[in-house]
JSON list of C-alpha atoms and ligand atoms in Angstrom, two decimals:
[
{"chain": "A", "resi": 1, "resn": "MET", "atom": "CA", "xyz": [11.02, 5.22, 19.96]},
{"chain": "A", "resi": 2, "resn": "ALA", "atom": "CA", "xyz": [12.54, 4.60, 16.53]},
{"chain": "A", "resi": 3, "resn": "VAL", "atom": "CA", "xyz": [13.32, 0.97, 17.47]},
{"chain": "A", "resi": 4, "resn": "LEU", "atom": "CA", "xyz": [9.79, 0.43, 18.78]},
{"chain": "A", "resi": 5, "resn": "ILE", "atom": "CA", "xyz": [8.25, 1.82, 15.59]},
{"chain": "A", "resi": 6, "resn": "PHE", "atom": "CA", "xyz": [10.50, -0.44, 13.49]},
{"chain": "A", "resi": 7, "resn": "ILE", "atom": "CA", "xyz": [9.39, -3.47, 15.53]},
{"chain": "A", "resi": 8, "resn": "ILE", "atom": "CA", "xyz": [5.69, -2.55, 15.22]},
{"chain": "A", "resi": 9, "resn": "GLY", "atom": "CA", "xyz": [6.31, -2.21, 11.48]},
{"chain": "A", "resi": 10, "resn": "THR", "atom": "CA", "xyz": [7.78, -5.72, 11.21]},
{"chain": "A", "resi": 11, "resn": "ILE", "atom": "CA", "xyz": [4.86, -7.23, 13.14]},
{"chain": "A", "resi": 12, "resn": "LEU", "atom": "CA", "xyz": [2.30, -5.43, 10.98]},
{"chain": "A", "resi": 13, "resn": "GLY", "atom": "CA", "xyz": [4.33, -6.33, 7.86]},
{"chain": "A", "resi": 14, "resn": "SER", "atom": "CA", "xyz": [3.91, -9.99, 8.69]},
{"chain": "A", "resi": 15, "resn": "PHE", "atom": "CA", "xyz": [0.14, -9.39, 9.09]},
{"chain": "A", "resi": 16, "resn": "TYR", "atom": "CA", "xyz": [-0.02, -7.43, 5.80]},
{"chain": "A", "resi": 17, "resn": "LEU", "atom": "CA", "xyz": [1.58, -10.35, 3.94]},
{"chain": "A", "resi": 18, "resn": "VAL", "atom": "CA", "xyz": [-1.06, -12.68, 5.38]},
{"chain": "A", "resi": 19, "resn": "ILE", "atom": "CA", "xyz": [-3.90, -10.32, 4.36]},
{"chain": "A", "resi": 20, "resn": "SER", "atom": "CA", "xyz": [-2.59, -9.71, 0.86]},
{"chain": "A", "resi": 21, "resn": "THR", "atom": "CA", "xyz": [-1.92, -13.36, 0.07]},
{"chain": "A", "resi": 22, "resn": "ARG", "atom": "CA", "xyz": [-4.90, -15.04, 1.81]},
{"chain": "A", "resi": 23, "resn": "LEU", "atom": "CA", "xyz": [-7.79, -12.66, 1.11]},
{"chain": "A", "resi": 24, "resn": "PRO", "atom": "CA", "xyz": [-7.42, -12.78, -2.71]},
{"chain": "A", "resi": 25, "resn": "LYS", "atom": "CA", "xyz": [-7.70, -16.59, -2.48]},
{"chain": "A", "resi": 26, "resn": "GLY", "atom": "CA", "xyz": [-10.85, -16.28, -0.36]},
{"chain": "A", "resi": 27, "resn": "GLU", "atom": "CA", "xyz": [-9.13, -17.57, 2.79]},
{"chain": "A", "resi": 28, "resn": "ASP", "atom": "CA", "xyz": [-9.72, -16.26, 6.27]},
{"chain": "A", "resi": 29, "resn": "ALA", "atom": "CA", "xyz": [-6.86, -13.91, 7.19]},
{"chain": "A", "resi": 30, "resn": "ILE", "atom": "CA", "xyz": [-7.77, -12.88, 10.71]},
{"chain": "A", "resi": 31, "resn": "PHE", "atom": "CA", "xyz": [-9.20, -15.80, 12.65]},
{"chain": "A", "resi": 32, "resn": "SER", "atom": "CA", "xyz": [-7.35, -18.78, 11.20]},
{"chain": "A", "resi": 33, "resn": "ARG", "atom": "CA", "xyz": [-4.03, -19.64, 12.88]},
{"chain": "A", "resi": 34, "resn": "SER", "atom": "CA", "xyz": [-0.82, -19.37, 10.88]},
{"chain": "A", "resi": 35, "resn": "LYS", "atom": "CA", "xyz": [0.42, -22.70, 9.62]},
{"chain": "A", "resi": 36, "resn": "CYS", "atom": "CA", "xyz": [3.28, -24.09, 7.56]},
{"chain": "A", "resi": 37, "resn": "ASP", "atom": "CA", "xyz": [2.45, -24.09, 3.84]},
{"chain": "A", "resi": 38, "resn": "SER", "atom": "CA", "xyz": [4.13, -27.50, 3.38]},
{"chain": "A", "resi": 39, "resn": "CYS", "atom": "CA", "xyz": [3.27, -29.63, 6.41]},
{"chain": "A", "resi": 40, "resn": "GLY", "atom": "CA", "xyz": [0.23, -27.74, 7.69]},
{"chain": "A", "resi": 41, "resn": "LYS", "atom": "CA", "xyz": [1.53, -27.71, 11.28]},
{"chain": "A", "resi": 42, "resn": "ILE", "atom": "CA", "xyz": [0.02, -24.83, 13.32]},
{"chain": "A", "resi": 43, "resn": "LEU", "atom": "CA", "xyz": [2.88, -22.47, 14.15]},
{"chain": "A", "resi": 44, "resn": "LYS", "atom": "CA", "xyz": [3.72, -21.52, 17.75]},
{"chain": "A", "resi": 45, "resn": "TRP", "atom": "CA", "xyz": [4.28, -17.90, 18.84]},
{"chain": "A", "resi": 46, "resn": "TYR", "atom": "CA", "xyz": [8.07, -18.37, 18.76]},
{"chain": "A", "resi": 47, "resn": "ASN", "atom": "CA", "xyz": [7.84, -19.41, 15.10]},
{"chain": "A", "resi": 48, "resn": "LEU", "atom": "CA", "xyz": [6.12, -16.13, 14.31]},
{"chain": "A", "resi": 49, "resn": "ILE", "atom": "CA", "xyz": [8.53, -13.51, 15.65]},
{"chain": "A", "resi": 50, "resn": "PRO", "atom": "CA", "xyz": [9.21, -11.20, 12.71]},
{"chain": "A", "resi": 51, "resn": "ILE", "atom": "CA", "xyz": [12.67, -11.52, 11.14]},
{"chain": "A", "resi": 52, "resn": "PHE", "atom": "CA", "xyz": [14.15, -13.44, 14.14]},
{"chain": "A", "resi": 53, "resn": "SER", "atom": "CA", "xyz": [12.20, -16.66, 13.60]},
{"chain": "A", "resi": 54, "resn": "TYR", "atom": "CA", "xyz": [13.13, -16.69, 9.94]},
{"chain": "A", "resi": 55, "resn": "VAL", "atom": "CA", "xyz": [16.82, -16.07, 10.66]},
{"chain": "A", "resi": 56, "resn": "PHE", "atom": "CA", "xyz": [17.09, -18.56, 13.56]},
{"chain": "A", "resi": 57, "resn": "GLN", "atom": "CA", "xyz": [15.22, -21.28, 11.66]},
{"chain": "A", "resi": 58, "resn": "LYS", "atom": "CA", "xyz": [17.55, -20.54, 8.72]},
{"chain": "A", "resi": 59, "resn": "GLY", "atom": "CA", "xyz": [14.54, -19.92, 6.47]},
{"chain": "A", "resi": 60, "resn": "LYS", "atom": "CA", "xyz": [13.13, -23.41, 7.10]},
{"chain": "A", "resi": 61, "resn": "CYS", "atom": "CA", "xyz": [10.01, -24.74, 8.85]},
{"chain": "A", "resi": 62, "resn": "SER", "atom": "CA", "xyz": [11.13, -26.05, 12.26]},
{"chain": "A", "resi": 63, "resn": "TYR", "atom": "CA", "xyz": [8.82, -29.09, 11.91]},
{"chain": "A", "resi": 64, "resn": "CYS", "atom": "CA", "xyz": [9.19, -30.38, 8.35]},
{"chain": "A", "resi": 65, "resn": "HIS", "atom": "CA", "xyz": [12.37, -28.42, 7.46]},
{"chain": "A", "resi": 66, "resn": "LYS", "atom": "CA", "xyz": [10.96, -27.32, 4.11]},
{"chain": "A", "resi": 67, "resn": "LYS", "atom": "CA", "xyz": [12.02, -23.86, 2.95]},
{"chain": "A", "resi": 68, "resn": "ILE", "atom": "CA", "xyz": [9.78, -20.97, 4.05]},
{"chain": "A", "resi": 69, "resn": "SER", "atom": "CA", "xyz": [9.05, -18.39, 1.35]},
{"chain": "A", "resi": 70, "resn": "SER", "atom": "CA", "xyz": [11.46, -15.45, 1.69]},
{"chain": "A", "resi": 71, "resn": "GLU", "atom": "CA", "xyz": [8.43, -13.19, 1.10]},
{"chain": "A", "resi": 72, "resn": "ASN", "atom": "CA", "xyz": [7.97, -13.28, 4.87]},
{"chain": "A", "resi": 73, "resn": "ILE", "atom": "CA", "xyz": [11.24, -11.63, 5.73]},
{"chain": "A", "resi": 74, "resn": "TRP", "atom": "CA", "xyz": [10.99, -9.10, 2.87]},
{"chain": "A", "resi": 75, "resn": "ALA", "atom": "CA", "xyz": [7.47, -7.99, 3.85]},
{"chain": "A", "resi": 76, "resn": "GLU", "atom": "CA", "xyz": [8.55, -7.67, 7.51]},
{"chain": "A", "resi": 77, "resn": "LEU", "atom": "CA", "xyz": [11.76, -5.78, 6.75]},
{"chain": "A", "resi": 78, "resn": "ALA", "atom": "CA", "xyz": [10.19, -3.49, 4.16]},
{"chain": "A", "resi": 79, "resn": "THR", "atom": "CA", "xyz": [7.30, -2.50, 6.44]},
{"chain": "A", "resi": 80, "resn": "GLY", "atom": "CA", "xyz": [9.64, -2.01, 9.43]},
{"chain": "A", "resi": 81, "resn": "LEU", "atom": "CA", "xyz": [11.97, 0.20, 7.38]},
{"chain": "A", "resi": 82, "resn": "LEU", "atom": "CA", "xyz": [9.11, 2.22, 5.86]},
{"chain": "A", "resi": 83, "resn": "PHE", "atom": "CA", "xyz": [7.66, 2.82, 9.35]},
{"chain": "A", "resi": 84, "resn": "LEU", "atom": "CA", "xyz": [11.08, 3.88, 10.62]},
{"chain": "A", "resi": 85, "resn": "PHE", "atom": "CA", "xyz": [11.53, 6.17, 7.61]},
{"chain": "A", "resi": 86, "resn": "THR", "atom": "CA", "xyz": [8.10, 7.77, 8.28]},
{"chain": "A", "resi": 87, "resn": "TYR", "atom": "CA", "xyz": [9.07, 8.40, 11.91]},
{"chain": "A", "resi": 88, "resn": "LEU", "atom": "CA", "xyz": [12.41, 9.96, 10.95]},
{"chain": "A", "resi": 89, "resn": "TRP", "atom": "CA", "xyz": [10.74, 12.08, 8.23]},
{"chain": "A", "resi": 90, "resn": "PHE", "atom": "CA", "xyz": [7.70, 13.40, 10.14]},
{"chain": "A", "resi": 91, "resn": "ASN", "atom": "CA", "xyz": [8.43, 12.59, 13.80]},
{"chain": "A", "resi": 92, "resn": "ASN", "atom": "CA", "xyz": [4.78, 12.67, 14.91]},
{"chain": "A", "resi": 93, "resn": "GLY", "atom": "CA", "xyz": [1.39, 14.28, 14.44]},
{"chain": "A", "resi": 94, "resn": "TYR", "atom": "CA", "xyz": [-1.03, 14.07, 11.51]},
{"chain": "A", "resi": 95, "resn": "ASN", "atom": "CA", "xyz": [1.58, 13.50, 8.77]},
{"chain": "A", "resi": 96, "resn": "PHE", "atom": "CA", "xyz": [3.22, 10.71, 10.76]},
{"chain": "A", "resi": 97, "resn": "PHE", "atom": "CA", "xyz": [0.00, 8.74, 11.20]},
{"chain": "A", "resi": 98, "resn": "VAL", "atom": "CA", "xyz": [-1.14, 9.25, 7.62]},
{"chain": "A", "resi": 99, "resn": "GLY", "atom": "CA", "xyz": [2.37, 8.32, 6.46]},
{"chain": "A", "resi": 100, "resn": "LEU", "atom": "CA", "xyz": [2.09, 4.99, 8.32]},
{"chain": "A", "resi": 101, "resn": "ILE", "atom": "CA", "xyz": [-1.25, 4.29, 6.61]},
{"chain": "A", "resi": 102, "resn": "ILE", "atom": "CA", "xyz": [0.26, 5.07, 3.18]},
{"chain": "A", "resi": 103, "resn": "CYS", "atom": "CA", "xyz": [3.24, 2.76, 3.85]},
{"chain": "A", "resi": 104, "resn": "SER", "atom": "CA", "xyz": [0.85, -0.01, 4.92]},
{"chain": "A", "resi": 105, "resn": "LEU", "atom": "CA", "xyz": [-1.21, 0.40, 1.73]},
{"chain": "A", "resi": 106, "resn": "LEU", "atom": "CA", "xyz": [1.98, 0.43, -0.33]},
{"chain": "A", "resi": 107, "resn": "ILE", "atom": "CA", "xyz": [3.00, -2.99, 1.05]},
{"chain": "A", "resi": 108, "resn": "ILE", "atom": "CA", "xyz": [-0.47, -4.58, 0.83]},
{"chain": "A", "resi": 109, "resn": "ILE", "atom": "CA", "xyz": [-1.24, -3.28, -2.68]},
{"chain": "A", "resi": 110, "resn": "PHE", "atom": "CA", "xyz": [2.26, -4.10, -3.92]},
{"chain": "A", "resi": 111, "resn": "ILE", "atom": "CA", "xyz": [1.88, -7.76, -2.91]},
{"chain": "A", "resi": 112, "resn": "SER", "atom": "CA", "xyz": [-1.78, -8.35, -3.84]},
{"chain": "A", "resi": 113, "resn": "ASP", "atom": "CA", "xyz": [-1.69, -6.47, -7.15]},
{"chain": "A", "resi": 114, "resn": "PHE", "atom": "CA", "xyz": [1.59, -7.94, -8.44]},
{"chain": "A", "resi": 115, "resn": "LYS", "atom": "CA", "xyz": [0.67, -11.48, -7.32]},
{"chain": "A", "resi": 116, "resn": "TYR", "atom": "CA", "xyz": [-3.07, -11.62, -7.93]},
{"chain": "A", "resi": 117, "resn": "MET", "atom": "CA", "xyz": [-3.84, -8.46, -9.99]},
{"chain": "A", "resi": 118, "resn": "ILE", "atom": "CA", "xyz": [-6.24, -7.30, -7.30]},
{"chain": "A", "resi": 119, "resn": "ILE", "atom": "CA", "xyz": [-6.56, -4.32, -4.97]},
{"chain": "A", "resi": 120, "resn": "LEU", "atom": "CA", "xyz": [-8.48, -5.50, -1.92]},
{"chain": "A", "resi": 121, "resn": "ASP", "atom": "CA", "xyz": [-11.49, -3.48, -0.75]},
{"chain": "A", "resi": 122, "resn": "SER", "atom": "CA", "xyz": [-11.01, -3.93, 2.99]},
{"chain": "A", "resi": 123, "resn": "PRO", "atom": "CA", "xyz": [-7.62, -2.11, 3.29]},
{"chain": "A", "resi": 124, "resn": "LEU", "atom": "CA", "xyz": [-9.04, 0.77, 1.20]},
{"chain": "A", "resi": 125, "resn": "ILE", "atom": "CA", "xyz": [-12.16, 1.02, 3.38]},
{"chain": "A", "resi": 126, "resn": "ILE", "atom": "CA", "xyz": [-10.26, 0.80, 6.69]},
{"chain": "A", "resi": 127, "resn": "SER", "atom": "CA", "xyz": [-7.69, 3.36, 5.48]},
{"chain": "A", "resi": 128, "resn": "SER", "atom": "CA", "xyz": [-10.42, 5.77, 4.34]},
{"chain": "A", "resi": 129, "resn": "ILE", "atom": "CA", "xyz": [-12.14, 5.59, 7.73]},
{"chain": "A", "resi": 130, "resn": "LEU", "atom": "CA", "xyz": [-8.83, 6.11, 9.59]},
{"chain": "A", "resi": 131, "resn": "ILE", "atom": "CA", "xyz": [-7.89, 9.07, 7.36]},
{"chain": "A", "resi": 132, "resn": "ILE", "atom": "CA", "xyz": [-11.29, 10.71, 7.91]},
{"chain": "A", "resi": 133, "resn": "ILE", "atom": "CA", "xyz": [-10.94, 10.27, 11.69]},
{"chain": "A", "resi": 134, "resn": "LEU", "atom": "CA", "xyz": [-7.38, 11.72, 11.61]},
{"chain": "A", "resi": 135, "resn": "LYS", "atom": "CA", "xyz": [-8.53, 14.68, 9.49]},
{"chain": "A", "resi": 136, "resn": "LEU", "atom": "CA", "xyz": [-11.42, 15.38, 11.89]},
{"chain": "A", "resi": 137, "resn": "ILE", "atom": "CA", "xyz": [-9.03, 15.33, 14.86]},
{"chain": "A", "resi": 138, "resn": "PHE", "atom": "CA", "xyz": [-6.12, 17.28, 13.37]},
{"chain": "A", "resi": 139, "resn": "ILE", "atom": "CA", "xyz": [-7.58, 19.41, 10.59]},
{"chain": "A", "resi": 140, "resn": "GLY", "atom": "CA", "xyz": [-11.23, 20.09, 11.40]},
{"chain": "A", "resi": 141, "resn": "PHE", "atom": "CA", "xyz": [-14.69, 19.36, 10.08]},
{"chain": "A", "resi": 142, "resn": "LYS", "atom": "CA", "xyz": [-14.87, 21.79, 7.14]},
{"chain": "A", "resi": 143, "resn": "ASP", "atom": "CA", "xyz": [-11.56, 20.71, 5.57]},
{"chain": "A", "resi": 144, "resn": "THR", "atom": "CA", "xyz": [-12.47, 17.05, 6.09]},
{"chain": "A", "resi": 145, "resn": "ILE", "atom": "CA", "xyz": [-15.64, 17.56, 4.04]},
{"chain": "A", "resi": 146, "resn": "THR", "atom": "CA", "xyz": [-13.54, 19.26, 1.31]},
{"chain": "A", "resi": 147, "resn": "SER", "atom": "CA", "xyz": [-11.21, 16.23, 1.33]},
{"chain": "A", "resi": 148, "resn": "ILE", "atom": "CA", "xyz": [-14.10, 13.77, 1.03]},
{"chain": "A", "resi": 149, "resn": "LEU", "atom": "CA", "xyz": [-15.50, 15.75, -1.93]},
{"chain": "A", "resi": 150, "resn": "SER", "atom": "CA", "xyz": [-11.98, 15.76, -3.44]},
{"chain": "A", "resi": 151, "resn": "GLY", "atom": "CA", "xyz": [-11.92, 11.98, -3.17]},
{"chain": "A", "resi": 152, "resn": "VAL", "atom": "CA", "xyz": [-15.30, 11.74, -4.92]},
{"chain": "A", "resi": 153, "resn": "ALA", "atom": "CA", "xyz": [-14.10, 14.13, -7.66]},
{"chain": "A", "resi": 154, "resn": "LEU", "atom": "CA", "xyz": [-10.94, 12.11, -8.32]},
{"chain": "A", "resi": 155, "resn": "PHE", "atom": "CA", "xyz": [-13.01, 8.91, -8.32]},
{"chain": "A", "resi": 156, "resn": "ILE", "atom": "CA", "xyz": [-15.24, 10.42, -11.05]},
{"chain": "A", "resi": 157, "resn": "VAL", "atom": "CA", "xyz": [-12.20, 11.57, -13.08]},
{"chain": "A", "resi": 158, "resn": "MET", "atom": "CA", "xyz": [-10.81, 8.01, -13.04]},
{"chain": "A", "resi": 159, "resn": "LEU", "atom": "CA", "xyz": [-14.21, 6.61, -13.98]},
{"chain": "A", "resi": 160, "resn": "VAL", "atom": "CA", "xyz": [-14.28, 8.94, -17.01]},
{"chain": "A", "resi": 161, "resn": "LEU", "atom": "CA", "xyz": [-10.70, 7.89, -17.90]},
{"chain": "A", "resi": 162, "resn": "LEU", "atom": "CA", "xyz": [-11.83, 4.27, -17.72]},
{"chain": "A", "resi": 163, "resn": "ASP", "atom": "CA", "xyz": [-14.63, 4.97, -20.20]},
{"chain": "A", "resi": 164, "resn": "ILE", "atom": "CA", "xyz": [-12.29, 6.87, -22.54]},
{"chain": "A", "resi": 165, "resn": "GLY", "atom": "CA", "xyz": [-9.87, 3.93, -22.30]},
{"chain": "A", "resi": 166, "resn": "LYS", "atom": "CA", "xyz": [-12.68, 1.52, -23.15]},
{"chain": "A", "resi": 167, "resn": "ILE", "atom": "CA", "xyz": [-13.54, 3.51, -26.29]},
{"chain": "A", "resi": 168, "resn": "LEU", "atom": "CA", "xyz": [-9.89, 3.90, -27.38]},
{"chain": "A", "resi": 169, "resn": "PHE", "atom": "CA", "xyz": [-8.57, 0.42, -26.62]},
{"chain": "A", "resi": 170, "resn": "LYS", "atom": "CA", "xyz": [-11.84, -1.57, -26.75]},
{"chain": "A", "resi": 171, "resn": "LYS", "atom": "CA", "xyz": [-11.03, -3.03, -23.31]},
{"chain": "A", "resi": 172, "resn": "GLU", "atom": "CA", "xyz": [-10.85, -2.07, -19.66]},
{"chain": "A", "resi": 173, "resn": "ALA", "atom": "CA", "xyz": [-7.66, -0.06, -19.19]},
{"chain": "A", "resi": 174, "resn": "LEU", "atom": "CA", "xyz": [-8.15, 0.39, -15.46]},
{"chain": "A", "resi": 175, "resn": "GLY", "atom": "CA", "xyz": [-9.39, -1.98, -12.79]},
{"chain": "A", "resi": 176, "resn": "GLY", "atom": "CA", "xyz": [-12.17, -1.22, -10.34]},
{"chain": "A", "resi": 177, "resn": "GLY", "atom": "CA", "xyz": [-9.59, -1.28, -7.55]},
{"chain": "A", "resi": 178, "resn": "ASP", "atom": "CA", "xyz": [-7.57, 1.50, -9.19]},
{"chain": "A", "resi": 179, "resn": "ILE", "atom": "CA", "xyz": [-10.69, 3.68, -9.33]},
{"chain": "A", "resi": 180, "resn": "LYS", "atom": "CA", "xyz": [-11.62, 3.01, -5.69]},
{"chain": "A", "resi": 181, "resn": "PHE", "atom": "CA", "xyz": [-8.02, 3.68, -4.69]},
{"chain": "A", "resi": 182, "resn": "SER", "atom": "CA", "xyz": [-8.15, 7.09, -6.41]},
{"chain": "A", "resi": 183, "resn": "PHE", "atom": "CA", "xyz": [-10.92, 8.12, -3.99]},
{"chain": "A", "resi": 184, "resn": "LEU", "atom": "CA", "xyz": [-8.45, 7.55, -1.16]},
{"chain": "A", "resi": 185, "resn": "ILE", "atom": "CA", "xyz": [-5.73, 9.52, -3.00]},
{"chain": "A", "resi": 186, "resn": "GLY", "atom": "CA", "xyz": [-8.10, 12.48, -3.41]},
{"chain": "A", "resi": 187, "resn": "LEU", "atom": "CA", "xyz": [-9.16, 12.16, 0.22]},
{"chain": "A", "resi": 188, "resn": "ILE", "atom": "CA", "xyz": [-5.55, 12.32, 1.44]},
{"chain": "A", "resi": 189, "resn": "LEU", "atom": "CA", "xyz": [-4.09, 14.93, -0.94]},
{"chain": "A", "resi": 190, "resn": "ASN", "atom": "CA", "xyz": [-7.18, 16.93, -2.06]},
{"chain": "A", "resi": 191, "resn": "PHE", "atom": "CA", "xyz": [-8.16, 17.27, -5.68]},
{"chain": "A", "resi": 192, "resn": "PRO", "atom": "CA", "xyz": [-5.40, 19.23, -7.50]},
{"chain": "A", "resi": 193, "resn": "ILE", "atom": "CA", "xyz": [-2.46, 17.40, -5.91]},
{"chain": "A", "resi": 194, "resn": "GLY", "atom": "CA", "xyz": [-4.41, 14.14, -6.17]},
{"chain": "A", "resi": 195, "resn": "LEU", "atom": "CA", "xyz": [-4.60, 14.69, -9.91]},
{"chain": "A", "resi": 196, "resn": "VAL", "atom": "CA", "xyz": [-0.85, 15.42, -10.02]},
{"chain": "A", "resi": 197, "resn": "THR", "atom": "CA", "xyz": [-0.36, 12.08, -8.23]},
{"chain": "A", "resi": 198, "resn": "ILE", "atom": "CA", "xyz": [-2.40, 10.18, -10.85]},
{"chain": "A", "resi": 199, "resn": "ILE", "atom": "CA", "xyz": [-0.31, 11.79, -13.61]},
{"chain": "A", "resi": 200, "resn": "LEU", "atom": "CA", "xyz": [2.94, 10.94, -11.77]},
{"chain": "A", "resi": 201, "resn": "SER", "atom": "CA", "xyz": [1.78, 7.32, -11.37]},
{"chain": "A", "resi": 202, "resn": "SER", "atom": "CA", "xyz": [1.43, 6.96, -15.14]},
{"chain": "A", "resi": 203, "resn": "PHE", "atom": "CA", "xyz": [5.03, 8.13, -15.59]},
{"chain": "A", "resi": 204, "resn": "LEU", "atom": "CA", "xyz": [6.18, 5.65, -12.93]},
{"chain": "A", "resi": 205, "resn": "ALA", "atom": "CA", "xyz": [4.29, 2.81, -14.65]},
{"chain": "A", "resi": 206, "resn": "LEU", "atom": "CA", "xyz": [5.51, 3.63, -18.15]},
{"chain": "A", "resi": 207, "resn": "PRO", "atom": "CA", "xyz": [8.96, 1.93, -18.05]},
{"chain": "A", "resi": 208, "resn": "TYR", "atom": "CA", "xyz": [7.42, -1.19, -16.48]},
{"chain": "A", "resi": 209, "resn": "ALA", "atom": "CA", "xyz": [4.61, -1.23, -19.04]},
{"chain": "A", "resi": 210, "resn": "VAL", "atom": "CA", "xyz": [7.02, -0.91, -21.97]},
{"chain": "A", "resi": 211, "resn": "ALA", "atom": "CA", "xyz": [9.31, -3.60, -20.53]},
{"chain": "A", "resi": 212, "resn": "SER", "atom": "CA", "xyz": [6.45, -6.03, -19.88]},
{"chain": "A", "resi": 213, "resn": "VAL", "atom": "CA", "xyz": [5.10, -5.63, -23.41]},
{"chain": "A", "resi": 214, "resn": "ILE", "atom": "CA", "xyz": [8.54, -6.19, -24.94]},
{"chain": "A", "resi": 215, "resn": "ILE", "atom": "CA", "xyz": [9.85, -8.93, -22.62]},
{"chain": "A", "resi": 216, "resn": "LYS", "atom": "CA", "xyz": [6.74, -10.78, -21.50]},
{"chain": "A", "resi": 217, "resn": "LYS", "atom": "CA", "xyz": [4.48, -9.86, -24.45]},
{"chain": "A", "resi": 218, "resn": "ASN", "atom": "CA", "xyz": [2.00, -8.98, -21.75]},
{"chain": "A", "resi": 219, "resn": "ASN", "atom": "CA", "xyz": [0.02, -5.75, -21.84]},
{"chain": "A", "resi": 220, "resn": "GLU", "atom": "CA", "xyz": [-1.87, -6.29, -18.60]},
{"chain": "A", "resi": 221, "resn": "LEU", "atom": "CA", "xyz": [-0.10, -4.49, -15.86]},
{"chain": "A", "resi": 222, "resn": "PRO", "atom": "CA", "xyz": [-0.99, -4.07, -12.20]},
{"chain": "A", "resi": 223, "resn": "TYR", "atom": "CA", "xyz": [-1.50, -0.33, -11.82]},
{"chain": "A", "resi": 224, "resn": "GLY", "atom": "CA", "xyz": [-2.09, -0.21, -8.05]},
{"chain": "A", "resi": 225, "resn": "PRO", "atom": "CA", "xyz": [1.61, -0.34, -7.00]},
{"chain": "A", "resi": 226, "resn": "PHE", "atom": "CA", "xyz": [2.35, 2.69, -9.19]},
{"chain": "A", "resi": 227, "resn": "LEU", "atom": "CA", "xyz": [-0.59, 4.64, -7.76]},
{"chain": "A", "resi": 228, "resn": "ALA", "atom": "CA", "xyz": [0.58, 3.72, -4.27]},
{"chain": "A", "resi": 229, "resn": "GLY", "atom": "CA", "xyz": [4.20, 4.63, -5.15]},
{"chain": "A", "resi": 230, "resn": "ALA", "atom": "CA", "xyz": [3.12, 8.02, -6.52]},
{"chain": "A", "resi": 231, "resn": "LEU", "atom": "CA", "xyz": [0.97, 8.64, -3.42]},
{"chain": "A", "resi": 232, "resn": "PHE", "atom": "CA", "xyz": [3.99, 7.85, -1.24]},
{"chain": "A", "resi": 233, "resn": "ILE", "atom": "CA", "xyz": [6.33, 10.19, -3.16]},
{"chain": "A", "resi": 234, "resn": "VAL", "atom": "CA", "xyz": [3.86, 13.08, -3.28]},
{"chain": "A", "resi": 235, "resn": "PHE", "atom": "CA", "xyz": [2.71, 12.81, 0.34]},
{"chain": "A", "resi": 236, "resn": "PHE", "atom": "CA", "xyz": [6.25, 12.76, 1.69]},
{"chain": "A", "resi": 237, "resn": "ASN", "atom": "CA", "xyz": [7.15, 15.80, -0.47]},
{"chain": "A", "resi": 238, "resn": "TYR", "atom": "CA", "xyz": [3.79, 17.56, -0.35]},
{"chain": "A", "resi": 239, "resn": "ASP", "atom": "CA", "xyz": [5.14, 21.14, -0.10]},
{"chain": "A", "resi": 240, "resn": "LYS", "atom": "CA", "xyz": [7.42, 20.67, -3.12]},
{"chain": "A", "resi": 241, "resn": "PHE", "atom": "CA", "xyz": [4.56, 19.31, -5.24]},
{"chain": "A", "resi": 242, "resn": "LEU", "atom": "CA", "xyz": [2.25, 22.12, -4.06]},
{"chain": "A", "resi": 243, "resn": "ASP", "atom": "CA", "xyz": [4.90, 24.72, -5.05]},
{"chain": "A", "resi": 244, "resn": "LEU", "atom": "CA", "xyz": [5.37, 23.02, -8.42]},
{"chain": "A", "resi": 245, "resn": "PHE", "atom": "CA", "xyz": [1.60, 22.93, -8.97]},
{"chain": "A", "resi": 246, "resn": "ASN", "atom": "CA", "xyz": [1.16, 26.62, -8.07]},
{"chain": "A", "resi": 247, "resn": "PHE", "atom": "CA", "xyz": [4.11, 27.53, -10.29]},
{"chain": "A", "resi": 248, "resn": "LEU", "atom": "CA", "xyz": [2.60, 25.67, -13.27]},
{"chain": "A", "resi": 249, "resn": "ILE", "atom": "CA", "xyz": [-0.85, 27.18, -12.72]},
{"chain": "B", "resi": 1, "resn": "ZN", "atom": "ZN1", "xyz": [6.42, -27.42, 7.83]}
]
């Protein structure tokens, strides 16, 4: 079972890389066939086996022998390992499925936000729908409604933060994608722990923000990966964060 879940992860990882690099450029990610970036040759199924194809072709296109971006193997490996980790951590049930969705978002947002400074709408929408379905199945109607309202509340909090940021810094401190993403965080974790997650994300982003201002003289940072990272940490340690929250309150 663990091996199967790892393999599914690598296949999806390859798909997530395609989504997060093609959609921001306005390219079709689902219906166009995969092709070599250098020679444009349409790739056969045996060129597209996660990890194996890359290793056996020694990282080169088997037609024009130009180097293939190593992003492919990293996205496949990272997603496979995250899926395996989720299985070992939760085994199955509600937390397992939601954990897989969070790992998927982590990969997609990591790539699209660092490369193109964008959080795509479609993964957020699909994830929200899947989470609502999972909550209805495993947790029940009433708690699902509470979660949806939590998402809306967190969305509003982030919108207010955006406005405060605008007044303080005279520019947009948060992107629209970050605000939409916070709906999903509230939906998954409910309001109080969702808020804890937002706070944690700012601590995670701080060292990177300081470094990028000093080294790159750049004060625009992609915030999505840190939100996704905080969501991952909190969801996988939910009880600990709930205890901490209750203790502080
Ligand atoms: Zn080629």
